[in-house]
Tab-separated table of C-alpha atoms in Angstrom:
chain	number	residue	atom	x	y	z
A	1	UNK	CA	-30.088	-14.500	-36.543
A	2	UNK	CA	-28.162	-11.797	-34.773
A	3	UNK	CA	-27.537	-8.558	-36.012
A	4	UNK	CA	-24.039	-7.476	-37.566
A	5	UNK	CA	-22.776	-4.751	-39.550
A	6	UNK	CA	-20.672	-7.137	-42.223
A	7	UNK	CA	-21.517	-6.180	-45.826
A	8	UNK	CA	-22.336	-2.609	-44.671
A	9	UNK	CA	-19.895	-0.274	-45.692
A	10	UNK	CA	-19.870	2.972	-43.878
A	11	UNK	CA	-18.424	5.770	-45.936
A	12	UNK	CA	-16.489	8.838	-44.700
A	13	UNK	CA	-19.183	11.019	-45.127
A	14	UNK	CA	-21.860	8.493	-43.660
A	15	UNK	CA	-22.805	7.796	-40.312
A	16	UNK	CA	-25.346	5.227	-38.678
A	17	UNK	CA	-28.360	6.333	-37.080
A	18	UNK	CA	-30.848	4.610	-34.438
A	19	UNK	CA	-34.339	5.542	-34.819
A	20	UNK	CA	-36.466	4.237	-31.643
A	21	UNK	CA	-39.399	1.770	-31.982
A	22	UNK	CA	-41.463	2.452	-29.782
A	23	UNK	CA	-44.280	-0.200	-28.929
A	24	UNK	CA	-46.173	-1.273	-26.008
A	25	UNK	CA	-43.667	-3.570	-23.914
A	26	UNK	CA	-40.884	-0.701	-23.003
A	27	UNK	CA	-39.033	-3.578	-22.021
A	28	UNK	CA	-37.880	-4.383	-25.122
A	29	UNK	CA	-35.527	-1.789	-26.892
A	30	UNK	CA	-36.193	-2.116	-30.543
A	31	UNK	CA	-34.005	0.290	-33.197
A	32	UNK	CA	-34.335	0.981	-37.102
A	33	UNK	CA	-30.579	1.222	-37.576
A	34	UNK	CA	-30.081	3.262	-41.305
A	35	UNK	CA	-26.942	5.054	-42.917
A	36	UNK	CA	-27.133	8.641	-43.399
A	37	UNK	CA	-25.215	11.216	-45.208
A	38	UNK	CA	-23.992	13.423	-42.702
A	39	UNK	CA	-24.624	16.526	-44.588
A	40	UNK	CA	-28.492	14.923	-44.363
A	41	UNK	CA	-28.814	13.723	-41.244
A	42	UNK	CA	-32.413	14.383	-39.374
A	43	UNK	CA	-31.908	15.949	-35.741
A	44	UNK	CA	-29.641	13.265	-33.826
A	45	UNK	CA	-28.236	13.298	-30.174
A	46	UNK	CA	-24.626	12.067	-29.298
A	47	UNK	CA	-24.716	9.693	-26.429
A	48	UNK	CA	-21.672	10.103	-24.156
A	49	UNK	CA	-21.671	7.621	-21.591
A	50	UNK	CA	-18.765	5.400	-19.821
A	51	UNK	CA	-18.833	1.784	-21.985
A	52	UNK	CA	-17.777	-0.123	-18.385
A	53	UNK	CA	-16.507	-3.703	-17.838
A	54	UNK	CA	-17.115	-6.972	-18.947
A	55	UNK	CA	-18.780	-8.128	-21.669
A	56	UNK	CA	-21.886	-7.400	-23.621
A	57	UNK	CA	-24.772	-8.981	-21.624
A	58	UNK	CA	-28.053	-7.607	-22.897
A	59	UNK	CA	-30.465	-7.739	-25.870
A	60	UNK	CA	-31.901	-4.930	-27.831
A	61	UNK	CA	-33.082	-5.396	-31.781
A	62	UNK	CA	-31.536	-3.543	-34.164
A	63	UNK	CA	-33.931	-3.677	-37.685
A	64	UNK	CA	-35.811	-6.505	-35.869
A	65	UNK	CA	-32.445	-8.773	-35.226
A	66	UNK	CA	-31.076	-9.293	-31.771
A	67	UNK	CA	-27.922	-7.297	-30.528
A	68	UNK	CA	-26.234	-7.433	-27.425
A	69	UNK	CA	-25.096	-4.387	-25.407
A	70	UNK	CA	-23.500	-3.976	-21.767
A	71	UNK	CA	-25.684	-2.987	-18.703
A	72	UNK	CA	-24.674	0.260	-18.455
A	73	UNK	CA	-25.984	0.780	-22.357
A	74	UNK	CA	-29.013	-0.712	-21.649
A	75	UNK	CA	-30.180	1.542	-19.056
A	76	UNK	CA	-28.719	4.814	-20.816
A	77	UNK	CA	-30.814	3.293	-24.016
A	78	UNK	CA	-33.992	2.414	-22.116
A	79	UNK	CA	-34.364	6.073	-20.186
A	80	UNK	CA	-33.011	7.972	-23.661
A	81	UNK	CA	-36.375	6.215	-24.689
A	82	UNK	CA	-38.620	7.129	-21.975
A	83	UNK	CA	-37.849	10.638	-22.886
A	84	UNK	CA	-37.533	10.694	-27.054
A	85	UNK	CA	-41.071	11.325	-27.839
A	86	UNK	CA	-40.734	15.300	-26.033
A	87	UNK	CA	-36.915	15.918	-26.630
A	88	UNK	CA	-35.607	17.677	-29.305
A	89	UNK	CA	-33.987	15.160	-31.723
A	90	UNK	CA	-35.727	12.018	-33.499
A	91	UNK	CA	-32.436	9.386	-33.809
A	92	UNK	CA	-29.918	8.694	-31.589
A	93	UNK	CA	-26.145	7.751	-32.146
A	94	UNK	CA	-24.365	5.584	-29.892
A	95	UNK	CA	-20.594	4.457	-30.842
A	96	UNK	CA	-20.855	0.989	-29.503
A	97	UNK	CA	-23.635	-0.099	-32.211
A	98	UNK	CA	-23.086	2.963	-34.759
A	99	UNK	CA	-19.339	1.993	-35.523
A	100	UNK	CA	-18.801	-1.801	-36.550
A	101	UNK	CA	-16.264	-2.420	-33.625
A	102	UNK	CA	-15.046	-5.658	-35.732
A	103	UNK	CA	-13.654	-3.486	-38.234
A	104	UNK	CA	-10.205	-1.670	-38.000
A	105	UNK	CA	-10.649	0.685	-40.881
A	106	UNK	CA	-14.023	1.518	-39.757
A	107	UNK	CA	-13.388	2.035	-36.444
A	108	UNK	CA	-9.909	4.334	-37.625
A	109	UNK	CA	-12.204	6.455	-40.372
A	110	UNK	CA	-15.147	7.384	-37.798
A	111	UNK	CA	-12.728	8.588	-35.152
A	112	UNK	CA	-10.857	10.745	-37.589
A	113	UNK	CA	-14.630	12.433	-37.889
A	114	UNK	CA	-15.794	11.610	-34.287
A	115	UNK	CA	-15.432	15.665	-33.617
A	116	UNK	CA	-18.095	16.072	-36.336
A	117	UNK	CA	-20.157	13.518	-35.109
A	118	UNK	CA	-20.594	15.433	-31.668
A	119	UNK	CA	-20.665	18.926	-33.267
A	120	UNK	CA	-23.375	18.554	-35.234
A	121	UNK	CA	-25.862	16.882	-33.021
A	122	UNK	CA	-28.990	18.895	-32.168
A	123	UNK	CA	-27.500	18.122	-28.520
A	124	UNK	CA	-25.356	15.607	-26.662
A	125	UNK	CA	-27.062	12.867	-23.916
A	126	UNK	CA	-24.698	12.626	-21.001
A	127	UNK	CA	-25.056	9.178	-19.206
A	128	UNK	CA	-24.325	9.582	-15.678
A	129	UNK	CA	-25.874	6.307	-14.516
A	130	UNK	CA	-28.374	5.398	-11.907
A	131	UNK	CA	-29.626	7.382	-9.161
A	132	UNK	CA	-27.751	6.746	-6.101
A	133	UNK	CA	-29.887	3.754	-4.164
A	134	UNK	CA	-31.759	2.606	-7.157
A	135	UNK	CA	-31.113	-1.162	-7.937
A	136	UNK	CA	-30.296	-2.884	-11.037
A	137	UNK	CA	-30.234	-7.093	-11.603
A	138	UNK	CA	-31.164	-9.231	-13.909
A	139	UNK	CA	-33.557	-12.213	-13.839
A	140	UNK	CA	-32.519	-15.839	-13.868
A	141	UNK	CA	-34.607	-15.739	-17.013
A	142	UNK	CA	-34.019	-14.453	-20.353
A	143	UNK	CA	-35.798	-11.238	-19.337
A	144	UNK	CA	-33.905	-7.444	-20.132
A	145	UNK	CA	-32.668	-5.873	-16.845
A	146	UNK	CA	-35.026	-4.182	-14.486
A	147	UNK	CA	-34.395	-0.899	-12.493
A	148	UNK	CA	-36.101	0.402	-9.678
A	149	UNK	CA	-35.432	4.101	-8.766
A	150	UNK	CA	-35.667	6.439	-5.596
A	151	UNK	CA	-38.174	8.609	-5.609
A	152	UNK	CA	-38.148	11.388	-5.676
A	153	UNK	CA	-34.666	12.363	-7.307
A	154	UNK	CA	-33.507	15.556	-6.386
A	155	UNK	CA	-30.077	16.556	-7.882
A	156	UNK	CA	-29.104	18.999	-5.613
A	157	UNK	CA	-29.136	15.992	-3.094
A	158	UNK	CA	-26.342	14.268	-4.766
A	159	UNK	CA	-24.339	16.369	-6.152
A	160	UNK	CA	-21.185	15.308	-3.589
A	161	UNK	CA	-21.576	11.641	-5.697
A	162	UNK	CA	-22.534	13.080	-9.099
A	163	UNK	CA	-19.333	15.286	-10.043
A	164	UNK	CA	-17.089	12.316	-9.017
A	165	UNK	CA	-18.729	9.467	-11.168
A	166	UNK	CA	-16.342	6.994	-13.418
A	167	UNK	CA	-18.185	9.268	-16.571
A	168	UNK	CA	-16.023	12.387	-15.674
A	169	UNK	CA	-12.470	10.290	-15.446
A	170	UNK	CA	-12.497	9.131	-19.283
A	171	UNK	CA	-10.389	10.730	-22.152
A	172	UNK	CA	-13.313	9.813	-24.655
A	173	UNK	CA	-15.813	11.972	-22.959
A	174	UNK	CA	-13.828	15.303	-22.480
A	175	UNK	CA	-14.396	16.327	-26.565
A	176	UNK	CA	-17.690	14.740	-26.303
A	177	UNK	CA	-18.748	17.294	-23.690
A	178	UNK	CA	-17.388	19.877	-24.521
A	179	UNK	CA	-17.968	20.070	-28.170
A	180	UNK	CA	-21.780	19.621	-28.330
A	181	UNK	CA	-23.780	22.357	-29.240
A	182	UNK	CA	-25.876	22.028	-26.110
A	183	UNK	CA	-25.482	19.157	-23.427
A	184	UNK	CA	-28.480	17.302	-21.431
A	185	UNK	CA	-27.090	15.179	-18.575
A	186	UNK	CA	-28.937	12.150	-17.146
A	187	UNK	CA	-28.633	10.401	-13.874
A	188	UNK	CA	-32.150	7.524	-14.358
A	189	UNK	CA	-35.330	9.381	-15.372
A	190	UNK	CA	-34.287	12.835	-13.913
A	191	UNK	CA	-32.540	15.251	-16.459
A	192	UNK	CA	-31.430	18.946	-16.502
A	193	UNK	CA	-29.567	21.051	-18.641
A	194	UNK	CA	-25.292	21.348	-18.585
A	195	UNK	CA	-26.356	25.120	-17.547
A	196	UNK	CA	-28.033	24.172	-14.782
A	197	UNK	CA	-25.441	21.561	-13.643
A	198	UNK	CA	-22.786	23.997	-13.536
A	199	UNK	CA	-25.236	26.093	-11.352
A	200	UNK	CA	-25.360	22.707	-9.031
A	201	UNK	CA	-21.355	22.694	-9.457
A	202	UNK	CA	-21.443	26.283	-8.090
A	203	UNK	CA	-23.619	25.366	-4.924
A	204	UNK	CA	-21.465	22.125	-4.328
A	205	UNK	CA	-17.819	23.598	-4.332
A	206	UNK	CA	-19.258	27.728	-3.128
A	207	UNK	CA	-17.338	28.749	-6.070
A	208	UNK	CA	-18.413	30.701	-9.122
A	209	UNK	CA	-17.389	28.784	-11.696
A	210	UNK	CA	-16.857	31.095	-14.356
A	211	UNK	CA	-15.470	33.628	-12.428
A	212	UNK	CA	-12.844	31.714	-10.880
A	213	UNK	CA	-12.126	30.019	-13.690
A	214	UNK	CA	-8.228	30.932	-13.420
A	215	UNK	CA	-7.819	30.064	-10.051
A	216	UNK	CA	-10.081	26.607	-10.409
A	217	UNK	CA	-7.619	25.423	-13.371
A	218	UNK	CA	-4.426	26.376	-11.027
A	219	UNK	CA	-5.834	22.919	-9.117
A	220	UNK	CA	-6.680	23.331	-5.561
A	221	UNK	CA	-8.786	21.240	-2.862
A	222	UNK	CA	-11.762	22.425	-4.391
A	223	UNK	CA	-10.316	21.227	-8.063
A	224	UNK	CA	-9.477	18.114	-6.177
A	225	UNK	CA	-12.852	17.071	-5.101
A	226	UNK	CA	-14.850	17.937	-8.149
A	227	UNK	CA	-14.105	15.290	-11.086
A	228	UNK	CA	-16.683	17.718	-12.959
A	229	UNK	CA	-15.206	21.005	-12.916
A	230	UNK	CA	-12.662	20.610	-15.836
A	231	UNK	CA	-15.617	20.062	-18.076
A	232	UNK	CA	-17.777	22.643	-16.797
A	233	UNK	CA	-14.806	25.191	-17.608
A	234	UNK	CA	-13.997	23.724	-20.692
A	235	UNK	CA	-17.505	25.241	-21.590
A	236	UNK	CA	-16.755	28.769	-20.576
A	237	UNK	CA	-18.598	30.824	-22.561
A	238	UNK	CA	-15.582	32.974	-23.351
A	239	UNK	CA	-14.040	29.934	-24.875
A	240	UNK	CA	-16.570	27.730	-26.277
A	241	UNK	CA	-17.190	26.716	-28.895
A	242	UNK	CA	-13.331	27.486	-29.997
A	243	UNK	CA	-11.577	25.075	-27.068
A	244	UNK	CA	-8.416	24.418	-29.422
A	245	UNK	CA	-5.479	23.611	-27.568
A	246	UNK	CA	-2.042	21.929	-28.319
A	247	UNK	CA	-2.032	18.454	-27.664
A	248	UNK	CA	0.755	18.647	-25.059
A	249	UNK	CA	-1.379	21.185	-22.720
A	250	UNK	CA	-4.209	18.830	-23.269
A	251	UNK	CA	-2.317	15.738	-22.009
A	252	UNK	CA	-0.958	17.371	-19.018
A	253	UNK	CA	-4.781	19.020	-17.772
A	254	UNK	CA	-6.164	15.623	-18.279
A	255	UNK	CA	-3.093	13.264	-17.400
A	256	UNK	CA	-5.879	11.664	-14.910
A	257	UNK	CA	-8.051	10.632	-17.042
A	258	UNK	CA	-8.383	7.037	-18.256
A	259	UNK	CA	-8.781	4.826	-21.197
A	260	UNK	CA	-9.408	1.248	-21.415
A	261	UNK	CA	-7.119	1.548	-25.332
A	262	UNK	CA	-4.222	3.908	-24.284
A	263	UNK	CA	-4.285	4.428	-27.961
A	264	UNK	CA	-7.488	6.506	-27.510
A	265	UNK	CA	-4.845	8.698	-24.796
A	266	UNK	CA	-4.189	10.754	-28.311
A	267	UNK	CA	-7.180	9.737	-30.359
A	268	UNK	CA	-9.671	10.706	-27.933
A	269	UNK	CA	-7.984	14.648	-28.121
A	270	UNK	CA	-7.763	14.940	-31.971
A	271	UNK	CA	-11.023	17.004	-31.762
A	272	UNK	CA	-9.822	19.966	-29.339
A	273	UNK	CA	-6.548	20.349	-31.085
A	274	UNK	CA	-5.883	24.140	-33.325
A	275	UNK	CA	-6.284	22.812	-37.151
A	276	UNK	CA	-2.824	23.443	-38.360
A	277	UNK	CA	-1.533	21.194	-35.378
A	278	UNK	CA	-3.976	18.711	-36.274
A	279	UNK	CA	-3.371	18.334	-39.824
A	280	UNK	CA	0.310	17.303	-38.609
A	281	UNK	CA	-1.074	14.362	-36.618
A	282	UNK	CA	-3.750	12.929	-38.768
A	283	UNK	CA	-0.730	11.853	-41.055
A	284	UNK	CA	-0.596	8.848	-38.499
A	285	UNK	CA	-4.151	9.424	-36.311
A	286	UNK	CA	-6.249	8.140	-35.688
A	287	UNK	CA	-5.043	4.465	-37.072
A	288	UNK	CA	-5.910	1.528	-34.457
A	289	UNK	CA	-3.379	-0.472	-36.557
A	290	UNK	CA	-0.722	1.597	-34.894
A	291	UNK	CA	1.101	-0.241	-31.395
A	292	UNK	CA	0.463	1.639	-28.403
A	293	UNK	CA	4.454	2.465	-28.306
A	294	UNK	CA	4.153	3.320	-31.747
A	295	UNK	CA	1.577	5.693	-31.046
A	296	UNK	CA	3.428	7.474	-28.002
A	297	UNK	CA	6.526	7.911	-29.906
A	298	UNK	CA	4.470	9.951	-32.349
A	299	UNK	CA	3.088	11.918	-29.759
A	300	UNK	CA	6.023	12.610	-28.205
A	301	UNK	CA	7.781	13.654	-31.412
A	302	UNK	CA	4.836	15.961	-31.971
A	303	UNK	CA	5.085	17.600	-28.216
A	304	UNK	CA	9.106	17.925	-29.071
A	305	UNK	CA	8.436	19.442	-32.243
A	306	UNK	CA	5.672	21.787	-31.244
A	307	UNK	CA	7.705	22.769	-28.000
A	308	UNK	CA	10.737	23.477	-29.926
A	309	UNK	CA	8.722	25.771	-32.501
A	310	UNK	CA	7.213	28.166	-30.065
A	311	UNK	CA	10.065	28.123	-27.325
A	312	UNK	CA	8.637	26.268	-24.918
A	313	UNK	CA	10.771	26.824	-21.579
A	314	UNK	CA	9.566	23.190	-19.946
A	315	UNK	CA	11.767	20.850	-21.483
A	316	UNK	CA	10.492	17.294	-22.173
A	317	UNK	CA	12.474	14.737	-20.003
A	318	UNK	CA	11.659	11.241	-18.269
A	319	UNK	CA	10.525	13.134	-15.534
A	320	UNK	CA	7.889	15.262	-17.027
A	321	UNK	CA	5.199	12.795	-15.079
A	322	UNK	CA	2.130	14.751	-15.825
A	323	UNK	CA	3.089	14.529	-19.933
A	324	UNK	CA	3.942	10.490	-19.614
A	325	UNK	CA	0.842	9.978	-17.437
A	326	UNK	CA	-1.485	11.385	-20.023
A	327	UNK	CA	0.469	9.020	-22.422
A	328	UNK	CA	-0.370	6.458	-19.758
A	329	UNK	CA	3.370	5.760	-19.379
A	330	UNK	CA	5.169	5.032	-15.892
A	331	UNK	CA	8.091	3.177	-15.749
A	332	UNK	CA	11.616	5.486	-16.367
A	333	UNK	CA	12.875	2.996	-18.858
A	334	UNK	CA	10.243	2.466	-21.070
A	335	UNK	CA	9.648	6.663	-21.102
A	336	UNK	CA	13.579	6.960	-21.665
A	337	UNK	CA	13.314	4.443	-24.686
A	338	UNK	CA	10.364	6.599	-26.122
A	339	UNK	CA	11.755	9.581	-25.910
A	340	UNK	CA	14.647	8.832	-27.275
A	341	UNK	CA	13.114	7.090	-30.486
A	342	UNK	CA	10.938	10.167	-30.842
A	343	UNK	CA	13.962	12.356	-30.913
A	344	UNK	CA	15.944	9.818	-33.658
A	345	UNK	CA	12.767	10.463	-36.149
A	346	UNK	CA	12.362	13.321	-38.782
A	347	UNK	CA	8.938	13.972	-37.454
A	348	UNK	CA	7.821	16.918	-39.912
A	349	UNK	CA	9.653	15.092	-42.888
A	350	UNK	CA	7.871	12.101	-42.278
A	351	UNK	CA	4.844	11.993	-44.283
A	352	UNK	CA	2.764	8.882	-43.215
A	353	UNK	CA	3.031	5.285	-41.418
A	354	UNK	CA	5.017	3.658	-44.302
A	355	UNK	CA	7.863	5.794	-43.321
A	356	UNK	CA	7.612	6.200	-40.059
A	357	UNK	CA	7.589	2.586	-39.360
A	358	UNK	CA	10.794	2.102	-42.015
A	359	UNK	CA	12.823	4.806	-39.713
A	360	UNK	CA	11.359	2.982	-36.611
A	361	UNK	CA	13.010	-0.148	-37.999
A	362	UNK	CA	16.588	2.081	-38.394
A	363	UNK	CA	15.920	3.136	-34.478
A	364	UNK	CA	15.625	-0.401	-33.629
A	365	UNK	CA	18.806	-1.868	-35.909
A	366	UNK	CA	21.097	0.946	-34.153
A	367	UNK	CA	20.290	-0.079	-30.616
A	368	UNK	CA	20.573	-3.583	-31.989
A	369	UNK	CA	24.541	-3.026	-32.765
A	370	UNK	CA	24.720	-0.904	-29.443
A	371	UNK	CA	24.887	2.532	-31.107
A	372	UNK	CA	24.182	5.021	-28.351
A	373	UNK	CA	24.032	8.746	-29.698
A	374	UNK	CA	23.721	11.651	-26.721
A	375	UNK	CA	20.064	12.447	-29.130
A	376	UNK	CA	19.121	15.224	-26.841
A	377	UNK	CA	22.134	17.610	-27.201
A	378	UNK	CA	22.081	16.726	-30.520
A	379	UNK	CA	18.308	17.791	-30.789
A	380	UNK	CA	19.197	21.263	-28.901
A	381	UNK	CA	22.208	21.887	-30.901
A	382	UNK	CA	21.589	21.234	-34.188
A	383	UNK	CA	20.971	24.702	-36.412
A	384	UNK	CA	18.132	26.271	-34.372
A	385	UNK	CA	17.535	28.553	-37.721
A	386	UNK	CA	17.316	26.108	-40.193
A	387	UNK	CA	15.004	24.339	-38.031
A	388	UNK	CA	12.895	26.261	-36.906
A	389	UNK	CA	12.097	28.035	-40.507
A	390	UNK	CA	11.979	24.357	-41.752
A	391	UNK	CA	9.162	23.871	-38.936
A	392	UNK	CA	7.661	27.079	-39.685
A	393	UNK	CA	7.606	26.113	-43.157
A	394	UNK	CA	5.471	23.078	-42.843
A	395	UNK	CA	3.733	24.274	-40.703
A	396	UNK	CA	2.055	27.412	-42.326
A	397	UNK	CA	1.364	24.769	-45.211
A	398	UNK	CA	-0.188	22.263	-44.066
A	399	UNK	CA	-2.032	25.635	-41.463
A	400	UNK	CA	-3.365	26.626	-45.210
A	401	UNK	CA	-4.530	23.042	-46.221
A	402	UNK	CA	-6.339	22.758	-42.976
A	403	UNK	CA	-7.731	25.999	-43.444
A	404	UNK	CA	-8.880	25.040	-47.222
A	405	UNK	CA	-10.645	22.340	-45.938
A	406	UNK	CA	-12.602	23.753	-43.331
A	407	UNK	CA	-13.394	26.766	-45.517
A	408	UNK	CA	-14.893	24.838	-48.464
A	409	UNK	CA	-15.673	21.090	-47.448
């Protein structure tokens, strides 16, 4: 009988841990999979890997049951074991088997906490893949994959194929890295510290990193041809571990990343966004019962909202491409649509879904009788005072629940 997590409620304040088996045939990947308090867990590290195509396609047990995982976990899993008995931590966690996947509410209540999850791991396991020229197959037989390696593995070697692998173009992994307490990154057997990646970084673009930080993030050919370098930055030691952004600046610096739910566009970000702004969103995210429209007309009300507040001088239009993009929207229609719903909404009045989706249904019955309201002038000229100390308002309260919370949870 397979493994499954039905019957296994995970709490808010839980999380699922893998402790590995280890036993004479490495082959075989075996896991005691428990739940843990979080305020209790033993010393875990945060897997960040890319989750790839196609579907599940390999066995490891999980409390002695089978469980199927993708190639690319199975690898990351099988050299995470080859090196647990000298690292650091004792149990790993790995979203794919940690979170039930089959469940909605799960799935929504861990990401709300998936910031937490990275932050308090004794380190995070960056999964860059093979080594360049090692093979990977399978047997016609039921037998695990097999990989055969180049040896030796010398990082400095590879660095020109390293900073541009699929892991650094992903919107999941940019909070992963970069909120970890300390980072190891793996490419096979070989692994070094983020520190001494950067110092690779360095050699590979003849830049120092830190000290042209500025000039790196104004995006140049050097910029261009490192996937890498946002993330090495991101961990500037003048910034980290406080990387808080707004959500709108994070959209636009990542706007090339990808995500196979554009959902997760938003979701993925929750973690690097200031507190106050935060608190605003989590009234709707992360909730994987939302549309993906649904979800970008929040967004966008938040960016118009936020923008408005502080006086932003880059007005949100159709044409913003680098905002859209990180929304994963394209096509001038559909972004006119969106913006224009987000603009009919009272975002900060608004206080969850329910209503949200009750003045979504007023957006849609006034386009169905062909009402057609100029909603941007009337954004602009509506009583900049009373809206902005209505904005102000809400958002110094919900700044001091956020701040509660933090202080004493």
């Amino acid at each position: 009988m397979a493994f499954n997590h039905e019957g296994q409620t995970l709490n808010s304040n839980q999380l699922r841990l893998l402790r590995p088996i280890f036993n004479a045939n490495k082959r075989v990947l075996a896991f005691q999979i428990s739940q843990i308090l979080r305020d209790s867990a033993p010393l875990y590290t945060a897997v960040s890997y890319t989750w790839g195509e196609g579907q599940p396609s390999e066995v490891i047990l999980l409390n002695g049951k089978p469980f199927h995982v993708s190639v690319t976990l199975w690898s990351c899993l099988y050299y995470l074991c080859l090196s647990a008995q000298t690292s650091r931590w004792t149990h790993l966690w790995v979203d794919a088997i940690c979170i039930n996947q089959n469940s909605i509410p799960e799935k929504s209540a861990q990401v709300r906490f998936m910031d937490e999850t990275y932050r308090k791991a004794a380190c995070v396991s960056v999964w860059l893949g093979l080594a360049p020229g090692a093979e990977q197959y399978r047997s016609t037989t039921s037998e695990p994959i097999k990989t055969f390696d180049v040896e030796p593995f010398e990082w400095m070697d590879h660095m020109s194929d390293l900073v541009n692998r699929p892991y650094w173009t992903r919107f999941w992994v940019i909070q992963e890295f970069l909120l970890g307490k300390d980072v190891d990154i793996y490419c096979s057997g070989s692994q070094v510290n983020w520190i001494d990646f950067k110092d690779f970084v360095e050699y590979e673009t003849n830049s120092d990193v830190f000290g042209d930080a500025d000039r790196l993030r104004a995006g140049n050919a050097i910029a261009d041809s490192c996937a890498a370098l946002p993330f090495v930055l991101g961990r500037h030691p003048d910034k980290h571990p406080e990387v808080f952004r707004p959500l709108h600046e994070l959209l636009v610096e990542y706007h090339r990343s990808k995500a196979k739910d554009p959902r997760d566009r938003v979701f993925a970000l929750l973690g690097l966004i200031p507190h106050e702004e935060r608190a605003l969103l989590q009234r709707f995210f992360p909730d994987y019962s939302l549309s993906e429209e649904h979800m970008a007309i929040i967004a966008l009300a938040h960016v118009l909202c936020f923008d408005f507040m502080n006086g932003s001088e880059r007005p949100v239009t159709v044409d913003s491409d680098e905002l859209f993009r990180g929304l994963g929207i394209e096509q001038s229609v559909l972004r006119r649509r969106l913006l224009k719903s987000a603009k009919y909404i009272d975002y900060i009045g608004c206080d969850g879904i329910p209503m949200f989706l009750a003045q979504m249904e007023q957006v849609d019955f006034n386009e169905n009788i062909g009402m057609d309201r100029d909603l941007e002038a009337e954004y602009s000229t509506t009583s900049s005072t009373t809206r902005h100390t209505m904005v102000m308002l809400i958002v110094t309260l919900f700044g001091i629940g956020a701040w509660i919370y933090w202080r004493f949870r």
